[in-house]
Coordinates of C-alpha atoms in Angstrom, one line a residue:
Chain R
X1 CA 46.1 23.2 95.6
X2 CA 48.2 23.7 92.9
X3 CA 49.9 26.6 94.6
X4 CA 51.5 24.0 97.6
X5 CA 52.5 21.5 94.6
X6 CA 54.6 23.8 92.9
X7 CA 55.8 25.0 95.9
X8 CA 57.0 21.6 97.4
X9 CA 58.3 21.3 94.0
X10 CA 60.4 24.8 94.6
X11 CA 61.6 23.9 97.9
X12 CA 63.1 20.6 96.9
X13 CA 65.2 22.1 94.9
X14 CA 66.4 25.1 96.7
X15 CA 68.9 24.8 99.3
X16 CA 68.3 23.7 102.9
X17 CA 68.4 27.3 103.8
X18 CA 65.7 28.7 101.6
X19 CA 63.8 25.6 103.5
X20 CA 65.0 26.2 106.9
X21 CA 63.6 29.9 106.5
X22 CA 60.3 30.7 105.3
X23 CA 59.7 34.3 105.7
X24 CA 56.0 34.3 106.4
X25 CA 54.1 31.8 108.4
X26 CA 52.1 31.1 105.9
X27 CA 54.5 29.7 103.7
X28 CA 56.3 28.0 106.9
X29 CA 52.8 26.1 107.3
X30 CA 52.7 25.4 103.5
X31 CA 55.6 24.1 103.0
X32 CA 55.3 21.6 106.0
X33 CA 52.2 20.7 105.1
X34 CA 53.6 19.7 101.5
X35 CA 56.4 17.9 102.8
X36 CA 55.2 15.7 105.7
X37 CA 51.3 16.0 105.7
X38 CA 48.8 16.4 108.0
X39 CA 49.3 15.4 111.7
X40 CA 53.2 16.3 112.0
X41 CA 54.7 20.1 113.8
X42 CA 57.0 22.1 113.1
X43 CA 58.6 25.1 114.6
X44 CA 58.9 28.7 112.8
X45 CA 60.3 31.4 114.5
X46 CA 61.1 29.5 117.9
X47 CA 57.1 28.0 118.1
X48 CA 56.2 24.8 117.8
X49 CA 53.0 24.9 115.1
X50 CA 50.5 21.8 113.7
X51 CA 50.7 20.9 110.2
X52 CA 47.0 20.2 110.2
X53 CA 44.4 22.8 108.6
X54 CA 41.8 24.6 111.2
X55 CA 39.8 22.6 110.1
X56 CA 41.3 19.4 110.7
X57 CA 42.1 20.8 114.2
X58 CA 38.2 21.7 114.3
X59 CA 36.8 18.4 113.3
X60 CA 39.3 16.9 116.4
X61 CA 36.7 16.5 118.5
X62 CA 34.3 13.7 119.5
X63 CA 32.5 12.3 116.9
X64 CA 28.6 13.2 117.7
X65 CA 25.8 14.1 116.0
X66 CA 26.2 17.6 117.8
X67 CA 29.4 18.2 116.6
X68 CA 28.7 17.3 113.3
X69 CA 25.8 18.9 112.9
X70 CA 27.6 22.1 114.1
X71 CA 31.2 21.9 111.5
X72 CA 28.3 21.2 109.1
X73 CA 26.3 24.1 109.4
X74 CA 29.7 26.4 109.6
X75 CA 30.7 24.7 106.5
X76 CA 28.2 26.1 105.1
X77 CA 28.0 29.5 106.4
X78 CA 31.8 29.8 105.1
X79 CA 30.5 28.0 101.9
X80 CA 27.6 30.9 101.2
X81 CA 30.5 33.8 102.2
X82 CA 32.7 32.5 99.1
X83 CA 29.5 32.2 97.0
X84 CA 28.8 35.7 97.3
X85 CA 32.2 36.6 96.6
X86 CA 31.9 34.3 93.3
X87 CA 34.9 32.1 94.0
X88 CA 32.6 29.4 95.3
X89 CA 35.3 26.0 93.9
X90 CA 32.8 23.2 92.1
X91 CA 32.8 20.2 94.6
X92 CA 32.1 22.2 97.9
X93 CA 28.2 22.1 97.9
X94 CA 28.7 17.8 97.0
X95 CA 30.9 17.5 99.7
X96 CA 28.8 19.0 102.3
X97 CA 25.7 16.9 101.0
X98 CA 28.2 13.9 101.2
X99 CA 28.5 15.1 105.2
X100 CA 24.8 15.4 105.8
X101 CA 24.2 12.3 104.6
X102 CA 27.0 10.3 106.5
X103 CA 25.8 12.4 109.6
X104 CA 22.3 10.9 109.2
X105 CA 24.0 7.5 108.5
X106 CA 25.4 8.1 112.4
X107 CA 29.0 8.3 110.7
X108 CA 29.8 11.1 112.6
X109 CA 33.6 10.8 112.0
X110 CA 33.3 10.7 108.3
X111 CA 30.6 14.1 108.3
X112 CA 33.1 16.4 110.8
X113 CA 36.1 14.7 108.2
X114 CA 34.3 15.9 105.3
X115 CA 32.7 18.9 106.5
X116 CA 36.3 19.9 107.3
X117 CA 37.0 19.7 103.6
X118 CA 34.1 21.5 103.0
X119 CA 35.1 24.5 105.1
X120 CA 38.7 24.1 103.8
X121 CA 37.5 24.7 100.7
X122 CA 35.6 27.7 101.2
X123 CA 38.1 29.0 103.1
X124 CA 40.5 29.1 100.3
X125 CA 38.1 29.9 97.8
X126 CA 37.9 33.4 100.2
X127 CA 41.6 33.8 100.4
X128 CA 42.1 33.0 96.6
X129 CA 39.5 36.2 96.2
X130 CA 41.2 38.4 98.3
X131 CA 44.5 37.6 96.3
X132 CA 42.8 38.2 93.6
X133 CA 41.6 41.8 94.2
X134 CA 45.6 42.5 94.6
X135 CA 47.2 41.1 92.1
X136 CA 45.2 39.7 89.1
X137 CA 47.0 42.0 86.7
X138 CA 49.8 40.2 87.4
X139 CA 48.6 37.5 84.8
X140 CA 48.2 40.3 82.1
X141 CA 51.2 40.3 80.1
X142 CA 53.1 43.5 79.5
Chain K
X1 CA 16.8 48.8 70.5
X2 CA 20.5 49.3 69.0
X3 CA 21.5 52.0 67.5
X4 CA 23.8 52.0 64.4
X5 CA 25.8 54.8 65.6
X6 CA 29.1 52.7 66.2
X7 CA 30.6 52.5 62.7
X8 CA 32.1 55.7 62.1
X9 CA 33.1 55.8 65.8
X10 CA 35.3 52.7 65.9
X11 CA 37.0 53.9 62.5
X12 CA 38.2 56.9 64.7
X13 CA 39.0 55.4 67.5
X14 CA 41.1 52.5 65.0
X15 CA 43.2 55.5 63.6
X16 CA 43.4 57.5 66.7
X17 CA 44.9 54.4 68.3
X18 CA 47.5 53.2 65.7
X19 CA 49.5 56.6 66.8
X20 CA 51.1 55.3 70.0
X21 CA 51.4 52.4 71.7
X22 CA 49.5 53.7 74.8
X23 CA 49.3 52.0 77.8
X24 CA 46.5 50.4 79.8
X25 CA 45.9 49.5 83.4
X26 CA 44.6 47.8 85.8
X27 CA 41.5 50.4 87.5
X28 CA 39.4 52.9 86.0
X29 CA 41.4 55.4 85.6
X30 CA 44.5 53.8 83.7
X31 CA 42.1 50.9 81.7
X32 CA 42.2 51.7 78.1
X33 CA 40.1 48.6 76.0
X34 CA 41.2 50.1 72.1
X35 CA 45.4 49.8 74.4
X36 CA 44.2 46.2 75.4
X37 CA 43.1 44.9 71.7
X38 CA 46.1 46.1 70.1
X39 CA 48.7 44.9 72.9
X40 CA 46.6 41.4 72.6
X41 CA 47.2 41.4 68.9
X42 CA 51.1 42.0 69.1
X43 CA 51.3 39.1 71.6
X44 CA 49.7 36.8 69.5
X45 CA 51.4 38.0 66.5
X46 CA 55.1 37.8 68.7
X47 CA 53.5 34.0 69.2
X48 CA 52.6 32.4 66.2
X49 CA 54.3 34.7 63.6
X50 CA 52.9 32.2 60.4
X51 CA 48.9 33.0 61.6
X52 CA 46.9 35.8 59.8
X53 CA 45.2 37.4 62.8
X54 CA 41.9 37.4 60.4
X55 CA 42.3 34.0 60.8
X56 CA 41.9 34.1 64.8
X57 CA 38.1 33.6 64.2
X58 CA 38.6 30.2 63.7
X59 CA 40.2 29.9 66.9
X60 CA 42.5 26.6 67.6
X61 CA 42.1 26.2 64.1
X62 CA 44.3 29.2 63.2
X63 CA 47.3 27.8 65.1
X64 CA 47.2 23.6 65.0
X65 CA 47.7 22.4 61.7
X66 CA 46.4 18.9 62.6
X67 CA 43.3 19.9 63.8
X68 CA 42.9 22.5 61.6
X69 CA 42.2 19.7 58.9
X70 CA 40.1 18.1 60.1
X71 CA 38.4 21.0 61.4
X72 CA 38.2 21.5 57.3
X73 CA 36.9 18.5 56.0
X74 CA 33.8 19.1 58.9
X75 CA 33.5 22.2 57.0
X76 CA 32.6 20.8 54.1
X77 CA 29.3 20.2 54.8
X78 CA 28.6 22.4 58.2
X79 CA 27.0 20.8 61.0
X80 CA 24.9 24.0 61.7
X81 CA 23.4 24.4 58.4
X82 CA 20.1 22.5 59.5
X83 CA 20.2 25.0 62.3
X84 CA 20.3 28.4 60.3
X85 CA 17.5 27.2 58.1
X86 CA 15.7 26.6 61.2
X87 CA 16.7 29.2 63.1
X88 CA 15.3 31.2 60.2
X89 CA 11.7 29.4 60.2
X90 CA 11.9 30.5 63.7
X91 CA 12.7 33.9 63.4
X92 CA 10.0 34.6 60.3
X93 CA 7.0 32.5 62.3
X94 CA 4.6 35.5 64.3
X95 CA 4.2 35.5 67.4
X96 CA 0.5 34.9 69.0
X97 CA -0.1 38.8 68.9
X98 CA 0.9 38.9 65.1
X99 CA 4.2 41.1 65.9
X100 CA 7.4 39.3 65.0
X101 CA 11.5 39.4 66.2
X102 CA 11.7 41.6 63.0
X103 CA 9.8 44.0 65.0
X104 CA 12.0 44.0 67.7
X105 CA 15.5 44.9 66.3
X106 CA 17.7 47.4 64.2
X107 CA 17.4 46.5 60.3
X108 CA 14.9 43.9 61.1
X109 CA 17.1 41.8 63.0
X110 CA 19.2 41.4 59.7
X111 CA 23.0 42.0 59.4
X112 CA 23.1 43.3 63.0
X113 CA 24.8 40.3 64.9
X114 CA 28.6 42.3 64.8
X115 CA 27.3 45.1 66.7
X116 CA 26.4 42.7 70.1
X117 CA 27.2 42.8 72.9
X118 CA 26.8 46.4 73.4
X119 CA 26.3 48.8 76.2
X120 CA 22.6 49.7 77.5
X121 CA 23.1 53.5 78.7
X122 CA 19.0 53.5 79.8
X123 CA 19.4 50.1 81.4
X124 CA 23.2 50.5 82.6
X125 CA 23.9 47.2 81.6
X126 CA 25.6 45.1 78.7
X127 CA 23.1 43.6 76.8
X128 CA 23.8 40.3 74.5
X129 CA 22.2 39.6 71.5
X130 CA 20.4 36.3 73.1
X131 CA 19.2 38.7 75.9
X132 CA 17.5 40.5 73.4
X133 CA 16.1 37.7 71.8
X134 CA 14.3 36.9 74.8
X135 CA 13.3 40.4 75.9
X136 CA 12.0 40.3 72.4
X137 CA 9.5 37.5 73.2
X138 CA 8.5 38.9 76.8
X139 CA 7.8 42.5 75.0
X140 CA 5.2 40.2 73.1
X141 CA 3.9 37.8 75.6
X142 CA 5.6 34.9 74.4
X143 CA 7.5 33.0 77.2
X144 CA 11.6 33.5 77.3
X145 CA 13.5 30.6 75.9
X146 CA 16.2 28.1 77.4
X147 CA 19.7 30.1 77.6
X148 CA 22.0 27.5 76.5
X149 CA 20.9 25.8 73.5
X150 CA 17.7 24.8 71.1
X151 CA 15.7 27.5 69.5
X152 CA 17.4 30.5 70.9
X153 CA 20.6 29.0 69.6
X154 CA 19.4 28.5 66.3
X155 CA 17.8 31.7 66.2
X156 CA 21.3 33.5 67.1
X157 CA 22.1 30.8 64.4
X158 CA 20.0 32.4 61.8
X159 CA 20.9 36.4 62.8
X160 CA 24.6 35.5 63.4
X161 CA 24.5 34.3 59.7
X162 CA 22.9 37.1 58.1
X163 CA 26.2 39.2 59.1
X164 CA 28.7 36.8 58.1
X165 CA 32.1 39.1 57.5
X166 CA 31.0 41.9 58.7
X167 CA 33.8 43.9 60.7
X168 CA 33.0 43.3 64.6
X169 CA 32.3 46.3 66.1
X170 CA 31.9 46.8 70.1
X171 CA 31.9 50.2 71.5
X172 CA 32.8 50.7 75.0
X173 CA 31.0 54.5 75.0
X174 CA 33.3 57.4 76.9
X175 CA 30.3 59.3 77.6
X176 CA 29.3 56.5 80.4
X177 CA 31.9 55.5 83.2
X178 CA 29.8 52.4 84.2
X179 CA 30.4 51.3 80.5
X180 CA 34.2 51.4 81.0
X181 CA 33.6 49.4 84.3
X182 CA 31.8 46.3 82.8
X183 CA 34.9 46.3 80.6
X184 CA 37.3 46.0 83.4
X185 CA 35.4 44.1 84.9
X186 CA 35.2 41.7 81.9
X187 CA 39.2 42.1 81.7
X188 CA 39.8 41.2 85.6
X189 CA 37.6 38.4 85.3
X190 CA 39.8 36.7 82.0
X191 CA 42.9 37.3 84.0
X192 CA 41.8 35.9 87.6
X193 CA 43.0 33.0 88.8
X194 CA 40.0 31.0 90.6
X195 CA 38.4 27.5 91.2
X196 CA 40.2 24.5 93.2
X197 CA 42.8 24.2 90.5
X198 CA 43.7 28.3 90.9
X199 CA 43.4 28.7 87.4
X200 CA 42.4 31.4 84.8
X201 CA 41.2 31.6 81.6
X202 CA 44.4 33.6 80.3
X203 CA 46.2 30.8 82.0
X204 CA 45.0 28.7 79.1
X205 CA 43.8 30.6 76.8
X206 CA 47.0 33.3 76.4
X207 CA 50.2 31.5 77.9
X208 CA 48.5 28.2 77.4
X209 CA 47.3 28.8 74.0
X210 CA 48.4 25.7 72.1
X211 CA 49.9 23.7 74.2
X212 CA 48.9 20.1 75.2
X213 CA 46.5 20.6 78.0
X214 CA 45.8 17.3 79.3
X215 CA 43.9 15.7 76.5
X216 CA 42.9 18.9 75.4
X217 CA 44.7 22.1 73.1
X218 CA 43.2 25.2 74.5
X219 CA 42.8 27.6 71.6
X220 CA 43.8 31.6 71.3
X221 CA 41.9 34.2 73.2
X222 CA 41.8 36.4 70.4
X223 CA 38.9 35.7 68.1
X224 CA 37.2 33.7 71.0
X225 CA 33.9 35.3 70.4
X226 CA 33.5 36.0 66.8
X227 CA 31.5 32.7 65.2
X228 CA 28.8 31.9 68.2
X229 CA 26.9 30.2 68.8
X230 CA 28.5 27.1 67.8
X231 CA 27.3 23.6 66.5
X232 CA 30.0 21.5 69.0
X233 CA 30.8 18.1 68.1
X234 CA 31.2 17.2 72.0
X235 CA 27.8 18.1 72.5
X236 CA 25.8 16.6 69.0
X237 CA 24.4 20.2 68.8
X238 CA 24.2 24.0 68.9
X239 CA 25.1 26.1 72.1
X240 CA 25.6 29.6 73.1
X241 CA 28.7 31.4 73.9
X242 CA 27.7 31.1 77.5
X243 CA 27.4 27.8 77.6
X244 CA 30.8 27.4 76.6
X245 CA 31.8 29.6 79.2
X246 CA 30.0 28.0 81.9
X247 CA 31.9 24.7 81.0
X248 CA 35.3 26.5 80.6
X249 CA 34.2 28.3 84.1
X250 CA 33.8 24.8 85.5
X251 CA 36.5 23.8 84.5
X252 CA 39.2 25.4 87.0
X253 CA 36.9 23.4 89.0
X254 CA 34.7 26.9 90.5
X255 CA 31.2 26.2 90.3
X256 CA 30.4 28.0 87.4
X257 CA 28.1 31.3 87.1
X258 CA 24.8 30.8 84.7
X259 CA 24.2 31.8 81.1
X260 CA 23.4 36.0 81.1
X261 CA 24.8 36.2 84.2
X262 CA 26.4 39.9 84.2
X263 CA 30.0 38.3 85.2
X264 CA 29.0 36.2 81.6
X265 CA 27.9 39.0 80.1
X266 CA 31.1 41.3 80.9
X267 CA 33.0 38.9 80.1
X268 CA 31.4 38.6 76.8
X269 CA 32.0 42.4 76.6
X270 CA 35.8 42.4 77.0
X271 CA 36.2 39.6 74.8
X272 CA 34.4 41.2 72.0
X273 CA 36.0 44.2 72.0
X274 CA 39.6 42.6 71.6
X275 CA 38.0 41.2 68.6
X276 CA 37.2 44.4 66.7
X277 CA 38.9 44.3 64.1
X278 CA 38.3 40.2 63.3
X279 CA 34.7 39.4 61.0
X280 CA 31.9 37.9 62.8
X281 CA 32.0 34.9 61.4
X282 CA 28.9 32.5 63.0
X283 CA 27.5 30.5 63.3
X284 CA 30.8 28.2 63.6
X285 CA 31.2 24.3 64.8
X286 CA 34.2 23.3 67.2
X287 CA 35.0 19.7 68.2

């Protein structure tokens, strides 16, 4: 998101202890993730935390028809939640076609990967909404 | 179905407004539309201080010289002329039962194009002049036609063209809270931030209003509405207002809502009534 890029962007320049102290988790996880990726830790607030997304951590698990089938169908229970809200982002629906399809290809791997995304997407698409309802008249110039 | 109640309104509100600068919010109770056209008019006027704001109805047009140009030379002969002669053909052939769109409209469908969207007190909803069109055919048996472009675009074609300068003119009634409401909600959608790349359409359309978008200029918000529907040189043909919009929608990469939808429609609302003021000016032709 463009959010994280500008943010990276923000905390290269600022001082190490602007970086060193996040003030919310949130932005202790986004600024990580921006910085070294998926599959590194960090510690905020004296605990170590994963760099990875829930779901990445979710679609950790053995690659099986059963597992995929089941990230699948959650991506798109999350998927329909963020429709209703009418935030659904454009690719979502593809992806999770794209992980049906490599699930029925027995590339179970590649369906939990991209019915991760999937969800990930959703998910955000959710979150974007609620900041929304809070502070959209923040773009209306006074 | 509309009634041509609005003119004498909008003058008063116009000089009741030009008083103070009041203030608008952000909910029901603060949101003031007439506070929102005139603080949308100072910004652009505080941002390109050489463009009319009569000229805002030509949209990117107004503001880049460049295109502007060539925007002129397309103008020489317009691409949608074929389409209003049509569009008229269309609107002047009877329908199987004899009745005609005539039938169906203030002033016989003529001159009436400024006055839409508008708020439906008996349905509770904003209806749009392509809505209409369509409830127009239903009323008579005919099936509804495509949304986003062909006939009903060339019929808009036709009906936007028979009120060519006339003053836009989009009440948001006081005598109906729910009216009020499709406005914000109009408003809140402009302004929100959404899709995979988290934007909005102020985000291009105000603070990014000419200024190099990728390969793209994205024009003013003002006048946005005024000259639709639109012969678009992108597409080789005429499309509605909402078509554009579901593109634009799609592309802060959300997947977009569908023509008429009442987020469209809304929408459509708002942005009209920041144009009051401007001519309606369709139909128009873009790149």
């Amino acid at each position: 998101m463009i959010r994280k890029t500008i943010f990276a962007a923000l905390a290269l320049s600022l001082s190490a202890t602007v970086v060193a102290a996040p003030d919310s988790y949130q932005d202790a996880f986004e600024l990580n993730r921006a910085m070294y990726g998926k599959g590194h830790t960090f510690v905020w607030q004296g605990k170590e935390y994963s760099t990875d997304h829930p779901e990445e951590i979710e679609a950790a698990v053995e690659a099986n028809a059963a597992n995929a089938a089941a990230l699948i169908a959650s991506a798109k229970a999350k998927n329909a939640e963020v429709a209703k809200l009418n935030f659904e982002w454009k690719l979502t629906r593809d992806i999770i076609k794209k992980a049906e399809a490599a699930a029925a290809k027995g590339e179970f791997r590649k369906a939990l990967n991209l019915a991760a995304q999937a969800k990930y997407h959703a998910r955000m698409g959710i979150e974007q909404y609620h900041y929304a309802q809070a502070n959209w008249h923040l773009s209306v110039p006074e | 179905m509309k009634i041509k109640t609005g003119l004498m309104l909008g003058a008063a509100l116009l000089t009741a407004g030009i008083v103070q600068a009041a203030d608008s919010g952000f909910d029901l109770e603060t949101v003031n539309p007439e506070a929102d056209r005139k603080a949308l008019q100072a910004y652009f006027k505080e941002r390109f201080p050489k463009a009319e704001i009569e000229d805002y109805v030509n949209g990117i047009y107004a503001v880049d010289a460049p295109s502007r140009e060539q925007w002129e030379a397309l103008e020489e002969f317009p691409p949608y002329e074929f389409d209003i002669e049509e569009g008229e053909r269309l609107f002047n052939t009877p329908f199987a039962n004899g009745k005609g769109y005539a039938d169906c409209f203030e002033n016989g469908g003529i001159g009436i194009r400024h006055n839409y969207p508008y708020w439906n007190k008996e349905q509770g909803t904003v209806k749009t002049l392509e809505m209409e069109i369509n409830e127009c055919r239903e009323n008579n048996g005919e099936k509804p036609l495509r949304w986003s472009k062909g006939d009903i675009s060339r019929i808009s074609a036709y009906m936007a063209w028979t009120s060519r300068d006339m003053p836009i003119n989009i009440q948001v009634p006081k005598d109906d809270p729910r009216a009020l409401a499709a406005y914000l909600d109009g408003k809140k959608f402009y302004y929100t931030k959404r899709g995979q790349l988290n934007l909005s359409c102020a985000n291009c359309h105000l603070q990014g209003s000419n200024i190099r978008v990728r390969a793209d200029i994205p024009g003013p918000m003002l006048g946005q509405t005024t000259h639709w529907p639109v012969f678009r040189s992108k597409w080789g043909e005429m499309g509605t207002l909402h078509r554009r919009y579901k593109g634009c929608h799609r592309d802060s990469r959300s997947r977009p809502d569908q023509p008429q939808s009442e987020t469209f429609r809304n929408l459509e609302y708002f942005q009209s009534y920041m144009n009051n003021g401007l001519v309606s000016n369709g139909p128009g032709s873009r790149k």
